[in-house]
Structures are given as structure tokens and as C-alpha cells.
């Protein structure tokens, strides 16, 4: 079985019917627009032969009235009808007459868009001599914004997604004098204009029918992209109003499957969409007017990945069809349907029409979200730069790109996921595969940030296979620390889902930001309320089960002097020299630090010392930063108390010694889970089954986020793969270790979650 989201089928749609839309005046209207001509219908005989159908055609909308998309068909009719209604004119008035009536009218057309609808509205505004204000999501690229602006529109960038852009556009019109909303999304109280936009797309259907009739053919299957659902609504009504009804197939991005989710649940729902190259389809809510008909008339709904769409674009280019991502999505859907055994409507007599709704445009080459083995996933994740921007003087890029990839990976499989981003540019993501109920939940917590790439000797983002010390490895920064461990957890999740035998309990994967510095990601995840009955942190422990590690506390101490010229020793007091008293006392104190039976001796060191302005002056302050590596008996309060007592003792010995109260700048708890804890025993048993041996639970030398989880009452162990080069000039993780780790995690899911 596959782990990916299933294709939706609605057998009842085969017999559903609707009345033929009354759009007699539409063709005449579109013919009156400058540069009207029917768009091409291109045959793909090679593809038809591969699939085993009679014919496959592409309706190529890469040039419609000089614009690179079909949207202008609906937007032009919607603008025309909305303006006519606004002016109280008859819908028989010509465009020239309408333009004349509009002269001197302070009317502005307003719309929200992911790209082509807004550009089409701006096109109509320019044609009629009107202003246009277009609201766009922040994620829209500068190229697309520029194309809309070139039509004369005023661009308003919304700090959120498409749905928020629609809301802000609607709100703006209410506050404007002379604003007219022309939106292809229907919502409560706003249904008429979207219905006119849907009508406008009927011209495309009429052209298809005429072009096929000339060839002696009739369409039996039509595949349409879905954004908010306006075009899909027009296609569905066309398919079910003909004398010979056609099968209607809808396609959406994996990451914006609002129609698929609604059809599956049986009611209209909104979804959180995420990054996709299919920008015009990146919508989280189906249009309210479209939903009832789509629920009745859609025979099948397919979701596709960016990678599948990218491949479809490349194929269409070889067939002289210039398509953008939204346009090529139809071909990606057909390919998927052809590979699905449940598809009955792609028989040898089928005539398939793919609606290619936009022409080519630039987009980033997508990564493959279909990968789900631990080694392949490690390779993909390693190629993504996710270096921590707050870790060093070398600027890192942050976690945005890798979290976008993981959102696509989860969405491809229909796995619930939630992006958490309390600090801009530092997102984490939580993926949740829900169990069947009444089982224990298991969390895998892995960080997606890495240390700087600048210290890497060769290609830090290679993600390639190689050989080191006679073993096959994955090379690249973060392959070991800790994208390999995270990949093993994701692969085990996919494997369990693909089996079709879900456990009773939930499996949660938290892919978090900033662990290499301040653990912002895990703190955000916990603050958002995510909990589990136990957790595994797959840090690179070299296949050794670790149940404990020290905590750490950073303390700053200011030793105070008196600033004066270097030639004035009578008034100057040297804070740096006085700091020597503190350092000597600290060295003595170090010898009395406590010892833990598992963690060993606590330790401290002076990580930073800063003081003085220039050589010719007495320094007024010297700041010493001390890092304590702590065991369980040490607390923030106990360490501050010890330091204050030490400093007071120095004052008693040296009356010139002055200081400011010590302050803690960062503190992280210790991690200690008893070695006989039932969860430790279960992980050890799973390890024994896969490896044929059991590692002795031990203490980790490093700190990790396990301590934050344990502090919240989540029993946590640290267990991850073998490799070499953590934070070093070359880093790798062993392939065999990843593969075995995946098996351990799969068994643990079965055993623990039930």
C-alpha cells in the first residue's frame, strides 16, 4: 500500500445532472474584447497510447487576450456584469459604450489574488479606464507582483495567505468611496459576482466542444485545476449538463487540498495551505457558491505534489505546450489516475481533455516529497540549507525552506500538520498521524537547524552517497546532526501508514527550529500544548540508548572598577585585575561541585571574559560569563546562592572588590530517566530485536531538547544513528545505521502505541 493521500471518488456523480447554463451572450461579449481568438487544443497521442485511452487533448490557455492564463475569461465577464449592475445599466450595453459612461467616474476595481485573477481584473480596469487595487499574499513572488502592477494596479501586500487577502479586500471596499469588489471567491452575502465569473469560463468549454466536434470527437473526461473552485464549478456544470455527460476530475496541490478535504469529510471545510509552486491554486477554502455543485458533480478529486507537476511541465514542453505549474497540474492528475486501479473511466474509448490554465512562469525547482525511506529522506533534507541564523557571526538562512518541504511531505500523505512560528523566520512543524483511539501517544522530536556551513570543507549541501571507513554514508552538513535521525522517524511514520494497520495511539513528529542555539522550536511546540506519553529524540548517539544528560546554566558576573586615565593610579581601579580574585575563588569552588551517580561530576568553565575600552585607561567593568554543566541536585537558585556567597567572601578579604549581582542569561535543565523505566525497557527490547544486541543505557555528553520534554512530564530517551563529524569540516551518517534505526522506530510505534 502507499502512504500518500488517496484519490477521492464519487460514484453518485456519474448519474448527477444539471440544467445547461444560459450563457448565450457570453461568446459575443468575449469576441468584443481586443485580440479574442479561441485558444489551442493540442493532441497528445503518445500519452494517450501510454495510458490506453482513445485521445488526450490539452486546452492551452497560455495566451488569452495577451494574458498568460484563462482567468481573464471569468474576470472580464465578472467585471463587466458588476460594473453594469453598479451603474444600473442593461447587460446588453457594449464595452465601448460602457467605457464612455465610466469617464469621470471615481470607480476602483478591487480584488484579492494568488496571481492571475488579480492581473485579469487589473487588465479590465485598464481597458475601461478605471483604477485597480489588488490584495496579494506575502508569499507571492516579486515577478508576479510586478506583472499585476504593470497592468496599472496598486498592489497591497497582506501579511498572511490568500484567505486573509480576500478578507482584507472585502473590508477595504466597505471603507472606500467608489470601490467595487470583483472576487472569484464567494462568501456569505457575496455570491452574485462570483457566479458571473463562473459563467465567464463557459466560453472555454464552448470552444473545447467546437474544436472536438471538428475532429468528430466528444469529451468524456475533463480534468480541471482547483483553487477557490470557480473554474472547477464551471467545468462541473458543463460536464453534467451535456447530452452525453462527461466525467469531471478536479486536481489540487497536496498542500492546499481544500476541496479534497471537504469532499472526504462531506462538508465544506477550510484548510491551512502551505508553500507550493502552484501559486494560483494555493487556497484554503472552496467558494461558497461552488461547493454544493462540486460536491454533487465531481467524479474524482486528485492531489498532486510540486515534483509531479514539475515533471508534467517538462513533458508538455516536449509536446510544444507551454504550461505553468497550475496548468500542468491537470496532466499530473491524469498520470496519477492512470496508475490507480480504481479508475474505471479511463477506458479505451475515453477522450480526455486537460485544462492547462496558465502559461510558463519562473518557479523554484521543487524537492521530491514522494521519498519515504530513511536514506533517501536524509539525502533530501541534507540538500536544504537550514543553518541557524542566530548561532554565529556567519549568517544562517533559517528553517523556512526545510519546514516548507516537510509541510509538503506531510500533505502528500494527508497527514495532519501544524506550522508553529512565534519568531518570524524560525518556524517548526508538528506532524500528527492519528491512531484509531485509546492508545498511548509517541513523539519523535528532531531539530532541523544546523550549525554554520562556512566551517564545512567541501559541499556542505551535497546529500550524496559516499564511502567512509569502508561503510556507505550520506555526506553533508546536518546529515548526522540530526537530519538522519529525523528522517528515520519520518520514514517509520510513512511505513506504518502505508501498512494500512494504524496503531491505537497517535504518532507525533515535531521537527523543530533553533536547537543548536536556544531551543526556540521545542519551547514553541510545548507552549502550543503538544504533549505525548513518551518521546524519542533521535540525536546521533552512535546507536547507544541514552537516558540522561547534564543541564547547563550561563551566568554573567560584572566585576566593578573605576575608570581613570592610565597615568592616574590614585583614582583608577582595574576591574580586570580585580576579576582575578573572582577567578581564583571560582577555581577553588570548582573542586567542590557535586557528583551524580549516573551523570558524573558537575563542571564549570569561563566561556567569555570582556572588559576595558583601550590600553590607556583603567577598565570600569570586567564581565565574566561562566557556564555550569549541571547535575540534578543543582538549581538556578543554588548556583546563584553559591556565587553570591563566594563574592561576599572576596569582599571580606579585599575591601576594594565590588561586583554587580550575578545574573542568569540562559538555563536548561538536566535530563534523567531511570534506566529501569518501562519506556527505556521497551526501547531496549526493540533495539535488541533489530540489532541482535542491547546497548547499555548511558549519559550523553551533550545537552539536547530531551530535558525540555522531560520537564513537562514526557518520559524521553535519546537514541540515534552512527556517523562522524558533528560540527566538523566533514560530516556523514552511516546508511546501514539509518536503515536499522527506522526498523527500531517502526517496532517501537507498534509496541508502544498499540
XYZ file of C-alpha atoms in Angstrom:
754
model
C 0.000 0.000 0.000
C 1.007 3.638 -0.481
C 1.270 6.130 2.350
C 0.077 9.044 0.196
C -3.317 10.719 0.341
C -5.886 8.559 -1.531
C -7.746 9.648 -4.653
C -11.342 10.699 -3.930
C -14.087 9.012 -5.983
C -17.791 9.844 -6.004
C -19.763 7.131 -7.866
C -23.014 9.103 -7.455
C -21.663 11.891 -9.685
C -21.897 9.610 -12.733
C -25.687 9.956 -12.790
C -25.913 13.552 -11.492
C -27.320 16.115 -13.925
C -27.825 19.882 -14.072
C -29.521 22.314 -16.447
C -27.456 23.800 -19.258
C -26.153 27.260 -18.232
C -27.817 30.169 -20.061
C -24.764 31.965 -21.437
C -25.840 32.914 -24.951
C -24.410 36.440 -24.724
C -21.057 35.291 -23.364
C -19.310 34.398 -26.582
C -20.360 37.658 -28.214
C -19.038 39.549 -25.202
C -15.649 37.816 -25.278
C -15.418 38.259 -29.054
C -15.771 42.005 -28.479
C -12.609 42.084 -26.353
C -9.328 43.037 -28.056
C -7.335 40.106 -29.503
C -10.009 37.445 -28.997
C -9.391 34.074 -30.600
C -10.008 30.511 -29.425
C -7.011 29.032 -27.612
C -5.295 25.913 -28.952
C -6.477 22.349 -28.331
C -3.352 20.214 -28.672
C -3.435 16.449 -29.140
C -1.065 14.205 -27.152
C -1.266 10.860 -29.000
C 1.835 9.379 -27.369
C 0.411 9.998 -23.900
C -2.968 8.575 -24.941
C -1.253 5.380 -26.090
C 0.691 5.098 -22.833
C -2.458 5.481 -20.747
C -4.587 3.311 -23.012
C -7.290 5.849 -23.950
C -8.575 6.977 -27.343
C -7.246 10.531 -27.139
C -5.781 13.129 -24.801
C -6.017 16.851 -25.574
C -4.665 19.911 -23.793
C -6.643 23.127 -23.834
C -3.716 25.570 -23.848
C -4.604 28.810 -22.043
C -1.072 30.256 -22.143
C -2.252 33.218 -24.259
C -5.738 34.575 -23.677
C -6.202 38.221 -24.731
C -2.459 38.672 -24.370
C -2.518 37.407 -20.791
C -0.908 34.084 -19.811
C -3.956 32.469 -18.201
C -7.647 31.613 -18.544
C -8.655 33.821 -15.614
C -9.443 36.794 -17.838
C -12.456 34.904 -19.258
C -14.198 34.919 -15.895
C -12.731 38.192 -14.613
C -13.748 40.126 -17.733
C -17.360 38.927 -17.579
C -17.464 39.387 -13.807
C -16.095 42.951 -14.064
C -18.492 43.795 -16.885
C -21.581 42.482 -15.068
C -20.534 44.016 -11.722
C -19.946 47.459 -13.276
C -23.177 47.307 -15.288
C -25.106 46.427 -12.116
C -23.302 49.163 -10.174
C -24.303 51.761 -12.798
C -27.812 50.384 -13.181
C -27.287 49.677 -16.894
C -28.606 46.836 -19.032
C -26.262 43.839 -19.518
C -26.618 44.370 -23.267
C -24.503 47.556 -23.281
C -21.329 47.273 -25.372
C -17.857 47.634 -23.885
C -17.250 50.857 -25.829
C -20.488 52.346 -24.534
C -19.644 51.214 -21.014
C -16.195 52.811 -21.185
C -17.795 56.065 -22.340
C -20.273 56.022 -19.421
C -17.412 55.422 -16.981
C -15.431 58.515 -17.952
C -15.011 60.723 -14.914
C -16.417 58.064 -12.590
C -14.269 57.575 -9.434
C -14.575 53.800 -9.594
C -11.823 51.407 -8.451
C -11.940 47.657 -9.037
C -10.734 45.687 -6.013
C -9.731 42.010 -5.812
C -7.573 39.552 -3.884
C -5.433 37.147 -5.852
C -2.769 34.487 -5.897
C -1.775 35.781 -9.335
C -3.805 35.568 -12.492
C -7.263 36.672 -11.295
C -5.860 39.933 -9.952
C -3.899 40.541 -13.125
C -7.051 39.951 -15.189
C -9.096 42.381 -13.057
C -6.331 44.973 -13.464
C -6.389 44.319 -17.229
C -10.118 45.062 -17.359
C -9.709 48.169 -15.201
C -7.075 49.498 -17.598
C -9.247 48.635 -20.610
C -12.145 50.627 -19.139
C -10.027 53.492 -17.791
C -10.544 52.603 -14.116
C -8.260 52.224 -11.131
C -7.447 48.820 -9.637
C -6.388 47.812 -6.128
C -5.176 44.224 -5.818
C -4.509 42.471 -2.483
C -1.867 39.726 -2.586
C -0.456 37.255 -0.015
C 3.008 37.979 1.336
C 4.294 34.733 -0.183
C 3.619 35.938 -3.745
C 6.903 36.355 -5.620
C 8.082 39.744 -6.850
C 7.802 38.726 -10.506
C 4.075 38.031 -10.220
C 3.501 41.227 -8.253
C 5.341 43.142 -10.953
C 3.171 41.687 -13.735
C -0.004 42.762 -11.908
C 1.429 46.221 -11.256
C 2.320 46.524 -14.950
C -1.406 46.473 -15.709
C -1.673 49.671 -13.683
C -2.833 48.174 -10.389
C -1.988 49.345 -6.895
C -0.593 46.300 -5.025
C -1.403 45.765 -1.331
C 0.663 43.004 0.326
C -1.118 41.086 3.100
C 0.995 39.522 5.868
C -0.758 36.168 5.550
C -2.283 33.826 2.963
C -4.916 34.074 0.245
C -7.944 33.763 2.544
C -6.763 36.741 4.578
C -6.163 38.718 1.388
C -9.809 38.107 0.394
C -10.980 39.319 3.798
C -8.879 42.471 3.669
C -10.032 43.270 0.128
C -13.686 42.900 1.160
C -13.128 45.046 4.262
C -11.340 47.724 2.235
C -14.249 48.088 -0.216
C -16.631 48.793 2.661
C -14.431 51.677 3.769
C -13.830 53.091 0.261
C -15.709 55.633 -1.791
C -16.154 54.138 -5.244
C -14.691 50.704 -4.531
C -16.156 47.683 -6.332
C -15.136 44.158 -5.287
C -14.694 41.690 -8.148
C -13.750 38.467 -6.376
C -13.898 34.893 -7.641
C -14.413 33.577 -4.096
C -17.966 33.556 -2.762
C -18.728 34.066 0.915
C -21.812 34.893 2.966
C -23.549 37.891 1.394
C -21.264 37.906 -1.650
C -22.434 35.362 -4.207
C -23.558 37.190 -7.345
C -20.219 38.404 -8.733
C -18.508 35.011 -8.218
C -21.405 33.376 -10.091
C -20.836 35.740 -13.041
C -17.133 34.869 -13.019
C -18.046 31.181 -13.187
C -20.319 31.921 -16.161
C -17.423 33.616 -17.915
C -15.411 30.407 -18.014
C -18.133 28.742 -20.098
C -16.590 30.239 -23.225
C -13.635 27.890 -22.759
C -15.985 24.901 -22.570
C -17.808 26.032 -25.703
C -14.511 26.316 -27.568
C -13.481 22.807 -26.484
C -16.771 21.378 -27.727
C -16.490 23.115 -31.104
C -12.855 22.061 -31.543
C -13.598 18.407 -30.714
C -16.691 18.373 -32.949
C -14.474 19.381 -35.868
C -12.472 16.211 -35.152
C -15.575 14.056 -34.826
C -14.998 13.538 -31.097
C -16.739 14.234 -27.788
C -15.093 14.835 -24.456
C -15.686 12.019 -21.953
C -13.275 13.120 -19.189
C -12.278 16.681 -18.317
C -9.553 17.479 -15.768
C -9.639 20.897 -14.135
C -7.355 22.590 -11.612
C -8.997 23.861 -8.419
C -8.120 26.963 -6.450
C -11.170 28.536 -4.863
C -13.278 26.408 -7.224
C -14.664 28.910 -9.755
C -13.277 27.235 -12.875
C -13.984 23.786 -11.445
C -17.575 24.910 -10.846
C -17.944 25.938 -14.495
C -16.373 22.669 -15.658
C -18.580 20.561 -13.376
C -21.755 22.221 -14.646
C -20.598 21.825 -18.244
C -19.800 18.127 -17.753
C -23.166 17.337 -16.152
C -25.394 19.465 -18.430
C -24.449 17.854 -21.758
C -26.497 15.270 -23.619
C -23.544 12.894 -23.130
C -22.291 13.726 -19.606
C -18.543 13.732 -19.055
C -16.532 12.661 -16.021
C -15.309 15.658 -14.046
C -11.875 15.329 -12.380
C -10.611 18.048 -10.048
C -6.941 18.475 -9.128
C -5.373 20.381 -6.224
C -1.887 20.790 -4.738
C -1.123 18.394 -1.896
C -0.549 21.460 0.250
C -3.872 23.217 -0.486
C -6.395 20.379 -0.635
C -9.479 22.306 0.488
C -11.850 20.607 -1.995
C -10.446 17.112 -1.411
C -10.720 17.577 2.361
C -14.276 18.900 2.054
C -15.392 16.085 -0.255
C -13.843 13.464 2.010
C -15.484 14.865 5.144
C -18.788 15.601 3.407
C -18.969 19.292 4.260
C -17.106 22.441 3.279
C -14.059 22.970 5.487
C -11.108 25.336 5.421
C -7.556 24.017 5.493
C -4.218 25.644 6.251
C -2.385 25.810 2.952
C 1.393 25.978 2.615
C 4.050 26.722 0.025
C 3.517 25.358 -3.500
C 4.746 26.181 -6.993
C 1.044 26.073 -7.977
C 0.530 29.548 -6.533
C -2.817 30.212 -8.209
C -4.243 27.114 -6.523
C -2.871 27.900 -3.070
C -6.293 28.426 -1.468
C -7.633 27.153 1.827
C -11.402 27.483 1.308
C -13.738 26.466 -1.526
C -16.016 29.213 -2.835
C -19.391 29.023 -1.079
C -21.355 29.145 -4.338
C -19.221 26.455 -5.955
C -19.247 23.937 -3.093
C -22.795 22.467 -3.421
C -22.364 21.718 -7.139
C -18.812 20.432 -6.733
C -19.978 18.049 -4.036
C -22.626 16.656 -6.409
C -20.822 16.732 -9.760
C -17.117 15.981 -9.138
C -16.459 12.339 -10.038
C -12.890 12.301 -8.745
C -10.547 14.630 -6.871
C -6.783 14.179 -7.007
C -3.997 15.935 -5.132
C -0.536 16.222 -6.674
C 2.902 17.227 -5.467
C 5.032 20.058 -6.793
C 7.511 17.469 -8.075
C 4.798 15.674 -10.084
C 3.655 18.976 -11.554
C 7.237 19.935 -12.391
C 7.592 16.674 -14.324
C 4.339 17.390 -16.163
C 5.610 20.842 -17.181
C 8.740 19.270 -18.626
C 6.740 16.692 -20.586
C 4.313 19.266 -22.003
C 7.262 21.374 -23.150
C 8.401 18.437 -25.306
C 4.922 18.445 -26.889
C 5.095 22.184 -27.690
C 2.649 23.058 -24.913
C 3.932 25.961 -22.816
C 2.437 25.424 -19.363
C 2.977 26.858 -15.913
C 2.561 24.871 -12.692
C -1.211 25.386 -12.359
C -1.698 24.387 -15.983
C 0.437 21.252 -15.827
C -1.322 20.045 -12.667
C -4.049 18.515 -14.879
C -1.522 16.227 -16.566
C -0.018 15.290 -13.181
C -3.521 14.299 -12.050
C -4.144 12.205 -15.163
C -0.895 10.335 -14.664
C -1.835 9.560 -11.097
C -5.325 8.401 -12.075
C -3.850 6.158 -14.761
C -1.751 4.448 -12.096
C -4.778 3.903 -9.819
C -6.556 0.572 -10.171
C -9.861 2.071 -9.001
C -10.160 4.332 -12.062
C -12.860 2.947 -14.367
C -13.493 5.961 -16.619
C -10.143 5.825 -18.438
C -11.171 3.084 -20.831
C -10.020 2.559 -24.407
C -12.781 4.834 -25.772
C -12.101 7.719 -23.382
C -11.419 11.181 -24.796
C -9.634 13.201 -22.128
C -9.323 16.998 -22.095
C -6.736 18.552 -19.780
C -7.266 22.212 -18.949
C -3.857 23.894 -18.911
C -4.841 27.115 -17.229
C -1.649 29.188 -17.356
C 1.481 29.736 -19.392
C 5.046 29.299 -18.215
C 6.438 31.369 -15.363
C 9.508 31.125 -13.130
C 9.336 28.929 -10.030
C 11.868 27.193 -7.776
C 12.654 23.601 -8.731
C 10.785 21.514 -6.145
C 12.201 18.751 -3.989
C 10.701 15.283 -4.175
C 8.167 14.684 -1.379
C 7.455 11.122 -2.509
C 10.690 9.903 -0.877
C 9.980 7.981 2.303
C 12.927 5.696 3.053
C 15.307 6.864 5.758
C 18.337 7.129 3.473
C 16.588 8.972 0.646
C 14.947 11.359 3.103
C 18.294 12.083 4.765
C 19.718 12.932 1.358
C 16.871 15.297 0.516
C 16.888 17.031 3.906
C 20.664 17.463 3.784
C 20.451 19.340 0.464
C 18.322 22.028 2.141
C 20.255 24.853 3.764
C 18.796 25.285 7.250
C 21.794 26.805 9.011
C 20.936 28.601 12.229
C 20.971 32.411 11.767
C 21.431 33.203 15.464
C 24.283 30.811 16.164
C 27.394 32.614 14.935
C 28.735 35.638 13.097
C 28.123 33.795 9.828
C 24.560 34.488 8.754
C 22.403 31.368 8.509
C 19.365 31.063 6.291
C 16.972 29.655 8.921
C 14.365 26.905 8.798
C 11.729 28.286 6.390
C 12.685 26.198 3.371
C 13.043 22.895 5.203
C 9.747 23.392 7.062
C 8.051 24.163 3.724
C 9.418 20.863 2.408
C 8.188 18.947 5.440
C 4.754 20.579 5.133
C 4.630 19.261 1.558
C 5.854 15.840 2.706
C 3.117 15.550 5.323
C 0.458 16.957 2.966
C 1.369 14.463 0.225
C 0.345 11.715 2.631
C -2.676 13.505 4.038
C -1.006 13.653 7.459
C -2.250 16.374 9.784
C 0.392 19.042 10.313
C 0.735 22.396 12.045
C 3.292 25.131 11.437
C 4.360 26.983 14.600
C 6.243 30.253 14.201
C 6.393 32.630 17.161
C 9.635 34.203 15.916
C 9.457 35.326 12.247
C 11.637 33.168 10.041
C 12.136 30.489 12.721
C 9.292 28.015 12.113
C 8.813 24.497 13.429
C 6.295 21.927 12.208
C 4.308 19.241 14.003
C 3.072 16.244 12.018
C 0.425 14.019 13.623
C -0.742 10.632 12.404
C -3.859 9.970 14.439
C -4.337 6.475 15.807
C -7.577 4.545 15.949
C -8.117 5.523 19.574
C -7.349 4.607 23.194
C -3.635 4.025 22.661
C -0.555 5.762 24.019
C 0.950 8.606 22.008
C 4.596 8.664 20.958
C 6.582 11.746 19.949
C 9.727 11.906 17.833
C 11.457 15.249 18.373
C 14.171 16.285 15.931
C 15.750 19.630 15.130
C 16.034 20.851 11.549
C 18.611 23.602 12.070
C 22.320 23.034 11.565
C 25.467 24.879 12.545
C 27.188 27.141 10.018
C 28.077 25.883 6.560
C 31.223 28.048 6.434
C 33.255 25.590 8.514
C 32.482 22.721 6.117
C 35.423 21.699 3.938
C 33.626 20.597 0.738
C 29.989 20.729 -0.442
C 28.002 21.217 2.735
C 24.679 20.602 0.938
C 25.770 17.536 -1.040
C 23.341 14.999 0.408
C 25.236 12.476 -1.697
C 26.129 8.859 -1.049
C 29.782 8.072 -0.451
C 32.079 5.689 1.369
C 34.000 6.362 4.559
C 35.869 3.813 6.655
C 34.526 1.043 4.412
C 30.882 1.985 5.041
C 28.312 3.626 2.794
C 27.346 7.037 4.144
C 25.280 10.144 3.397
C 27.501 13.220 3.262
C 26.734 16.832 4.148
C 26.186 19.311 6.959
C 23.399 18.091 9.223
C 23.300 14.573 7.779
C 24.286 13.248 11.216
C 23.226 16.161 13.426
C 20.402 15.482 13.090
C 18.574 15.182 9.787
C 19.390 11.472 9.595
C 17.625 10.696 12.867
C 14.648 12.844 11.904
C 14.489 11.095 8.514
C 14.398 7.684 10.232
C 11.447 8.859 12.335
C 9.590 10.211 9.284
C 10.290 7.016 7.339
C 8.906 4.886 10.159
C 5.763 7.045 10.193
C 5.301 6.605 6.443
C 5.881 2.859 6.657
C 3.286 2.408 9.394
C 0.768 4.497 7.428
C 1.429 2.562 4.223
C 0.767 -0.730 6.000
C -2.868 0.285 6.497
C -2.674 -1.117 10.035
C -2.709 2.007 12.172
C -1.889 1.754 15.876
C -4.352 2.886 18.538
C -2.208 5.786 19.719
C -1.093 8.916 17.881
C 2.390 9.283 16.397
C 3.703 12.848 16.575
C 6.788 14.163 14.781
C 7.997 17.565 15.928
C 10.600 18.991 13.537
C 11.878 21.976 15.469
C 13.975 25.068 14.900
C 16.910 26.543 16.791
C 18.023 23.573 18.913
C 21.635 24.429 18.136
C 21.221 27.741 19.953
C 18.260 28.489 22.250
C 15.796 25.627 21.561
C 13.162 28.090 20.393
C 11.375 25.398 18.390
C 10.810 22.848 21.157
C 9.849 25.608 23.561
C 7.303 26.843 20.987
C 5.912 23.337 20.460
C 5.473 22.805 24.193
C 3.963 26.266 24.654
C 1.456 25.389 21.923
C 0.292 22.478 24.077
C 1.783 19.466 22.280
C 2.371 16.523 24.621
C 2.840 12.754 24.349
C 3.035 9.755 26.648
C 6.720 9.289 25.732
C 9.294 10.715 23.358
C 12.387 9.744 21.393
C 14.975 12.349 20.423
C 16.962 10.754 17.557
C 20.153 12.761 18.094
C 23.307 10.971 16.888
C 24.095 8.749 19.878
C 26.062 6.225 17.783
C 23.324 3.607 18.313
C 23.603 3.867 22.093
C 20.489 4.384 24.200
C 20.924 7.480 26.340
C 18.591 8.287 29.197
C 20.352 11.177 30.860
C 22.489 14.228 30.221
C 23.648 17.269 32.128
C 21.896 20.599 32.038
C 23.618 23.925 31.629
C 23.366 27.403 33.114
C 25.059 30.547 31.829
C 25.815 33.189 34.463
C 27.245 36.667 33.907
C 29.161 38.375 36.723
C 30.257 42.033 36.496
C 33.381 42.907 38.470
C 33.406 46.669 39.007
C 36.369 49.061 38.949
C 36.735 52.808 38.488
C 37.554 54.324 35.110
C 40.539 56.663 35.004
C 43.458 57.623 32.779
C 46.271 55.095 32.802
C 48.541 57.760 34.342
C 46.215 58.221 37.335
C 46.576 55.112 39.546
C 45.410 57.008 42.599
C 41.860 57.257 41.217
C 41.673 54.269 38.874
C 40.652 50.786 39.963
C 41.364 47.951 37.495
C 38.240 45.768 37.125
C 40.135 43.175 35.058
C 42.802 42.799 37.725
C 40.148 42.558 40.420
C 38.469 39.822 38.372
C 41.469 37.688 39.164
C 40.231 37.398 42.748
C 36.957 36.022 41.447
C 38.673 33.591 39.069
C 40.863 32.183 41.846
C 37.822 31.708 44.081
C 35.929 30.096 41.203
C 38.766 27.621 40.681
C 38.562 26.591 44.332
C 34.756 26.345 44.181
C 35.022 24.072 41.140
C 36.629 21.375 43.271
C 33.522 21.132 45.459
C 30.963 20.659 42.670
C 28.571 17.727 43.229
C 28.874 14.296 41.632
C 25.890 12.327 40.276
C 25.853 8.521 40.236
C 24.950 8.493 36.515
C 25.980 11.864 35.155
C 29.308 12.052 36.944
C 30.803 15.281 38.237
C 29.263 18.662 37.548
C 31.624 21.109 35.860
C 32.113 24.759 35.047
C 34.282 26.859 32.805
C 34.688 30.531 31.954
C 33.411 30.854 28.430
C 33.819 34.609 27.989
C 35.662 37.474 29.646
C 35.157 41.028 28.460
C 36.469 44.288 29.844
C 38.144 47.572 29.143
C 37.905 50.221 26.431
C 41.522 50.865 25.459
C 45.012 50.132 26.844
C 45.490 53.661 28.191
C 42.507 53.562 30.599
C 41.644 51.752 33.787
C 38.694 49.402 32.987
C 35.495 50.236 34.893
C 33.973 46.802 34.380
C 35.009 43.254 33.613
C 32.260 40.761 32.749
C 32.911 37.064 33.173
C 30.484 34.518 31.685
C 30.568 31.148 33.400
C 28.921 28.026 32.002
C 27.885 25.391 34.524
C 27.230 21.862 33.266
C 24.782 20.752 35.930
C 23.604 17.566 37.613
C 20.191 17.002 39.142
C 20.904 18.464 42.616
C 21.940 21.816 41.165
C 19.351 24.515 40.522
C 19.453 28.088 39.302
C 18.811 29.237 42.861
C 21.549 27.072 44.373
C 24.158 28.246 41.864
C 23.290 31.923 42.349
C 23.414 31.419 46.102
C 26.871 29.798 45.865
C 28.201 32.603 43.659
C 26.855 35.346 45.901
C 28.436 33.697 48.973
C 31.743 33.431 47.102
C 31.649 37.101 46.059
C 30.764 38.251 49.599
C 33.736 36.255 50.940
C 36.039 38.049 48.486
C 34.751 41.435 49.694
C 35.590 40.409 53.263
C 39.127 39.637 52.105
C 39.558 42.638 49.764
C 37.595 45.776 50.626
C 38.209 47.267 47.156
C 36.442 44.376 45.429
C 32.992 45.353 44.110
C 30.549 43.478 41.896
C 27.023 43.514 40.461
C 24.609 40.723 41.367
C 25.214 37.628 39.189
C 22.544 37.129 36.514
C 21.487 34.030 34.619
C 21.296 34.579 30.855
C 20.284 31.042 29.873
C 19.363 27.890 31.769
C 18.461 24.417 30.602
C 17.500 21.527 32.898
C 19.193 18.173 33.302
C 17.678 15.059 31.743
C 17.457 11.908 33.825
C 15.148 8.987 33.195
C 15.734 5.895 35.371
C 17.349 3.076 33.417
C 14.652 0.693 34.650
C 11.794 2.922 33.449
C 9.281 0.868 31.374
C 9.810 3.069 28.313
C 13.575 2.560 28.479
C 12.993 -1.191 28.732
C 10.698 -1.125 25.687
C 13.128 0.870 23.532
C 15.902 -1.503 24.564
C 13.798 -4.530 23.616
C 13.064 -3.051 20.158
C 16.771 -2.317 19.712
C 17.617 -5.913 20.609
C 15.155 -7.284 18.044
C 16.696 -5.258 15.203
C 20.397 -5.197 16.134
C 20.653 -8.522 17.951
C 22.179 -6.742 20.939
C 21.182 -4.174 23.513
C 23.190 -1.088 24.342
C 23.728 -0.171 27.973
C 21.739 2.971 28.844
C 24.230 5.759 29.433
C 24.664 9.508 29.776
C 25.052 11.799 26.785
C 27.960 14.220 26.774
C 25.852 16.873 25.046
C 22.672 18.694 26.013
C 19.522 18.268 23.884
C 15.814 19.025 23.918
C 15.000 15.783 25.786
C 15.364 17.744 29.005
C 12.648 20.217 28.000
C 10.262 17.359 27.231
C 11.065 15.551 30.477
C 10.474 18.734 32.459
C 6.905 18.708 31.074
C 6.366 15.139 32.296
C 7.126 13.359 28.990
C 9.462 10.380 29.606
C 12.189 10.838 26.985
C 15.180 8.938 25.664
C 17.881 9.967 23.205
C 18.658 7.374 20.560
C 20.059 7.927 17.084
C 22.383 6.833 14.298
C 26.104 6.343 13.852
C 28.314 8.714 11.924
C 31.138 11.194 12.144
C 31.913 14.900 12.080
C 29.376 16.703 14.267
C 30.000 20.434 13.678
C 33.224 19.413 11.881
C 34.787 20.086 8.498
C 33.138 16.955 7.049
C 30.025 15.200 8.338
C 28.365 11.934 7.462
C 25.831 9.405 8.733
C 26.028 5.666 8.083
C 23.433 4.236 5.675
C 23.060 0.891 7.460
C 22.584 2.670 10.764
C 19.732 4.770 9.319
C 18.015 1.703 7.906
C 18.188 -0.196 11.182
C 17.107 2.841 13.179
C 13.981 3.087 11.028
C 13.142 -0.529 11.867
C 13.638 0.113 15.588
C 11.274 3.083 15.398
C 8.650 1.116 13.460
C 8.708 -1.632 16.062
C 8.574 0.896 18.891
C 5.479 2.519 17.346
C 3.741 -0.859 17.199
C 4.744 -1.856 20.709
C 4.144 1.446 22.481
C 1.147 2.873 20.610
C -0.669 -0.463 20.471
